[in-house]
Amino acid sequence: MSATRPADILRRLEPPATPDAELLRRFATARDEAAFGELLRRHGPLVLGVCRRVTGSTPDAEDAFQAVFLVLAQKAGRLRDAGRLGNWLYG
């Protein structure tokens, strides 16, 4: 059983101060590295977990993880619904 404190759990459930769509817009228009870093912090664990489950190999999962965020960096300004970034990354 995890020793996570209730306050930590509640903090994770709070909506983020800056929505994903805004962070993505800032990265796409001004190449704001801090905005991209925040997206990586928010969504990186999910993406890495999916990559590990799909590949079954740590080196392959790390390569796939990097590829996902490289594609995101390249397509940042062209995503149809930036508010659903988590869904796009999971797909």
PDB file of C-alpha atoms in Angstrom:
ATOM      1  CA  MET A   1       0.000   0.000   0.000  1.00  0.00           C
ATOM      2  CA  SER A   2       1.238   3.468  -0.853  1.00  0.00           C
ATOM      3  CA  ALA A   3       2.073   5.982   1.857  1.00  0.00           C
ATOM      4  CA  THR A   4       0.714   8.911  -0.156  1.00  0.00           C
ATOM      5  CA  ARG A   5      -0.790  11.609   2.021  1.00  0.00           C
ATOM      6  CA  PRO A   6      -4.376  12.758   1.392  1.00  0.00           C
ATOM      7  CA  ALA A   7      -3.184  16.317   0.704  1.00  0.00           C
ATOM      8  CA  ASP A   8      -0.942  15.017  -2.096  1.00  0.00           C
ATOM      9  CA  ILE A   9      -3.838  13.125  -3.636  1.00  0.00           C
ATOM     10  CA  LEU A  10      -6.115  16.164  -3.489  1.00  0.00           C
ATOM     11  CA  ARG A  11      -3.433  18.364  -5.051  1.00  0.00           C
ATOM     12  CA  ARG A  12      -3.271  15.971  -7.997  1.00  0.00           C
ATOM     13  CA  LEU A  13      -7.035  16.202  -8.450  1.00  0.00           C
ATOM     14  CA  GLU A  14      -7.076  19.992  -8.590  1.00  0.00           C
ATOM     15  CA  PRO A  15      -7.263  21.459 -12.077  1.00  0.00           C
ATOM     16  CA  PRO A  16      -3.879  22.768 -13.217  1.00  0.00           C
ATOM     17  CA  ALA A  17      -3.254  26.498 -12.920  1.00  0.00           C
ATOM     18  CA  THR A  18      -2.603  26.766 -16.647  1.00  0.00           C
ATOM     19  CA  PRO A  19      -4.623  24.548 -19.002  1.00  0.00           C
ATOM     20  CA  ASP A  20      -2.792  22.251 -21.414  1.00  0.00           C
ATOM     21  CA  ALA A  21      -4.221  24.146 -24.384  1.00  0.00           C
ATOM     22  CA  GLU A  22      -2.642  27.394 -23.161  1.00  0.00           C
ATOM     23  CA  LEU A  23       0.738  25.752 -22.541  1.00  0.00           C
ATOM     24  CA  LEU A  24       0.626  24.165 -25.971  1.00  0.00           C
ATOM     25  CA  ARG A  25      -0.280  27.501 -27.576  1.00  0.00           C
ATOM     26  CA  ARG A  26       2.630  29.219 -25.804  1.00  0.00           C
ATOM     27  CA  PHE A  27       5.027  26.562 -27.005  1.00  0.00           C
ATOM     28  CA  ALA A  28       3.669  26.605 -30.566  1.00  0.00           C
ATOM     29  CA  THR A  29       3.755  30.387 -30.928  1.00  0.00           C
ATOM     30  CA  ALA A  30       6.809  31.391 -28.901  1.00  0.00           C
ATOM     31  CA  ARG A  31       8.702  28.126 -28.376  1.00  0.00           C
ATOM     32  CA  ASP A  32       8.246  28.618 -24.638  1.00  0.00           C
ATOM     33  CA  GLU A  33      10.466  25.875 -23.193  1.00  0.00           C
ATOM     34  CA  ALA A  34       8.940  26.213 -19.723  1.00  0.00           C
ATOM     35  CA  ALA A  35       5.479  25.550 -21.175  1.00  0.00           C
ATOM     36  CA  PHE A  36       6.718  22.443 -22.962  1.00  0.00           C
ATOM     37  CA  GLY A  37       8.502  21.333 -19.796  1.00  0.00           C
ATOM     38  CA  GLU A  38       5.262  21.634 -17.841  1.00  0.00           C
ATOM     39  CA  LEU A  39       3.432  19.524 -20.444  1.00  0.00           C
ATOM     40  CA  LEU A  40       6.200  16.948 -20.198  1.00  0.00           C
ATOM     41  CA  ARG A  41       5.949  16.934 -16.383  1.00  0.00           C
ATOM     42  CA  ARG A  42       2.171  16.514 -16.497  1.00  0.00           C
ATOM     43  CA  HIS A  43       1.929  13.888 -19.209  1.00  0.00           C
ATOM     44  CA  GLY A  44       5.339  12.211 -19.226  1.00  0.00           C
ATOM     45  CA  PRO A  45       4.521   9.511 -16.660  1.00  0.00           C
ATOM     46  CA  LEU A  46       1.396   8.449 -18.592  1.00  0.00           C
ATOM     47  CA  VAL A  47       3.245   8.334 -21.907  1.00  0.00           C
ATOM     48  CA  LEU A  48       6.183   6.420 -20.468  1.00  0.00           C
ATOM     49  CA  GLY A  49       3.839   3.933 -18.829  1.00  0.00           C
ATOM     50  CA  VAL A  50       2.024   3.289 -22.099  1.00  0.00           C
ATOM     51  CA  CYS A  51       5.325   2.950 -23.943  1.00  0.00           C
ATOM     52  CA  ARG A  52       6.570   0.408 -21.401  1.00  0.00           C
ATOM     53  CA  ARG A  53       3.389  -1.650 -21.627  1.00  0.00           C
ATOM     54  CA  VAL A  54       3.392  -1.621 -25.421  1.00  0.00           C
ATOM     55  CA  THR A  55       7.079  -2.325 -26.010  1.00  0.00           C
ATOM     56  CA  GLY A  56       7.911  -4.492 -23.011  1.00  0.00           C
ATOM     57  CA  SER A  57      11.450  -3.171 -23.228  1.00  0.00           C
ATOM     58  CA  THR A  58      12.907  -0.246 -21.286  1.00  0.00           C
ATOM     59  CA  PRO A  59      15.230   0.987 -24.072  1.00  0.00           C
ATOM     60  CA  ASP A  60      12.437   0.728 -26.657  1.00  0.00           C
ATOM     61  CA  ALA A  61      10.002   2.449 -24.293  1.00  0.00           C
ATOM     62  CA  GLU A  62      12.429   5.325 -23.774  1.00  0.00           C
ATOM     63  CA  ASP A  63      12.892   5.697 -27.532  1.00  0.00           C
ATOM     64  CA  ALA A  64       9.129   5.688 -28.090  1.00  0.00           C
ATOM     65  CA  PHE A  65       8.667   8.204 -25.268  1.00  0.00           C
ATOM     66  CA  GLN A  66      11.140  10.578 -26.906  1.00  0.00           C
ATOM     67  CA  ALA A  67       9.474  10.085 -30.279  1.00  0.00           C
ATOM     68  CA  VAL A  68       6.044  10.985 -28.867  1.00  0.00           C
ATOM     69  CA  PHE A  69       7.267  14.283 -27.450  1.00  0.00           C
ATOM     70  CA  LEU A  70       9.306  15.030 -30.563  1.00  0.00           C
ATOM     71  CA  VAL A  71       6.145  14.633 -32.656  1.00  0.00           C
ATOM     72  CA  LEU A  72       4.280  16.828 -30.179  1.00  0.00           C
ATOM     73  CA  ALA A  73       6.941  19.529 -30.513  1.00  0.00           C
ATOM     74  CA  GLN A  74       6.682  19.353 -34.300  1.00  0.00           C
ATOM     75  CA  LYS A  75       2.866  19.355 -34.409  1.00  0.00           C
ATOM     76  CA  ALA A  76       2.182  21.649 -31.446  1.00  0.00           C
ATOM     77  CA  GLY A  77       0.433  24.304 -33.515  1.00  0.00           C
ATOM     78  CA  ARG A  78      -1.583  21.868 -35.599  1.00  0.00           C
ATOM     79  CA  LEU A  79      -3.450  19.764 -33.050  1.00  0.00           C
ATOM     80  CA  ARG A  80      -7.190  19.931 -33.676  1.00  0.00           C
ATOM     81  CA  ASP A  81      -8.291  20.021 -30.049  1.00  0.00           C
ATOM     82  CA  ALA A  82      -5.449  21.104 -27.780  1.00  0.00           C
ATOM     83  CA  GLY A  83      -7.752  20.781 -24.775  1.00  0.00           C
ATOM     84  CA  ARG A  84      -7.631  17.017 -25.254  1.00  0.00           C
ATOM     85  CA  LEU A  85      -3.858  16.769 -25.322  1.00  0.00           C
ATOM     86  CA  GLY A  86      -3.789  13.897 -22.827  1.00  0.00           C
ATOM     87  CA  ASN A  87      -6.017  11.833 -25.106  1.00  0.00           C
ATOM     88  CA  TRP A  88      -3.830  12.647 -28.119  1.00  0.00           C
ATOM     89  CA  LEU A  89      -0.682  11.631 -26.258  1.00  0.00           C
ATOM     90  CA  TYR A  90      -2.254   8.423 -25.020  1.00  0.00           C
ATOM     91  CA  GLY A  91      -3.279   7.519 -28.566  1.00  0.00           C
TER      92      GLY A  91
END
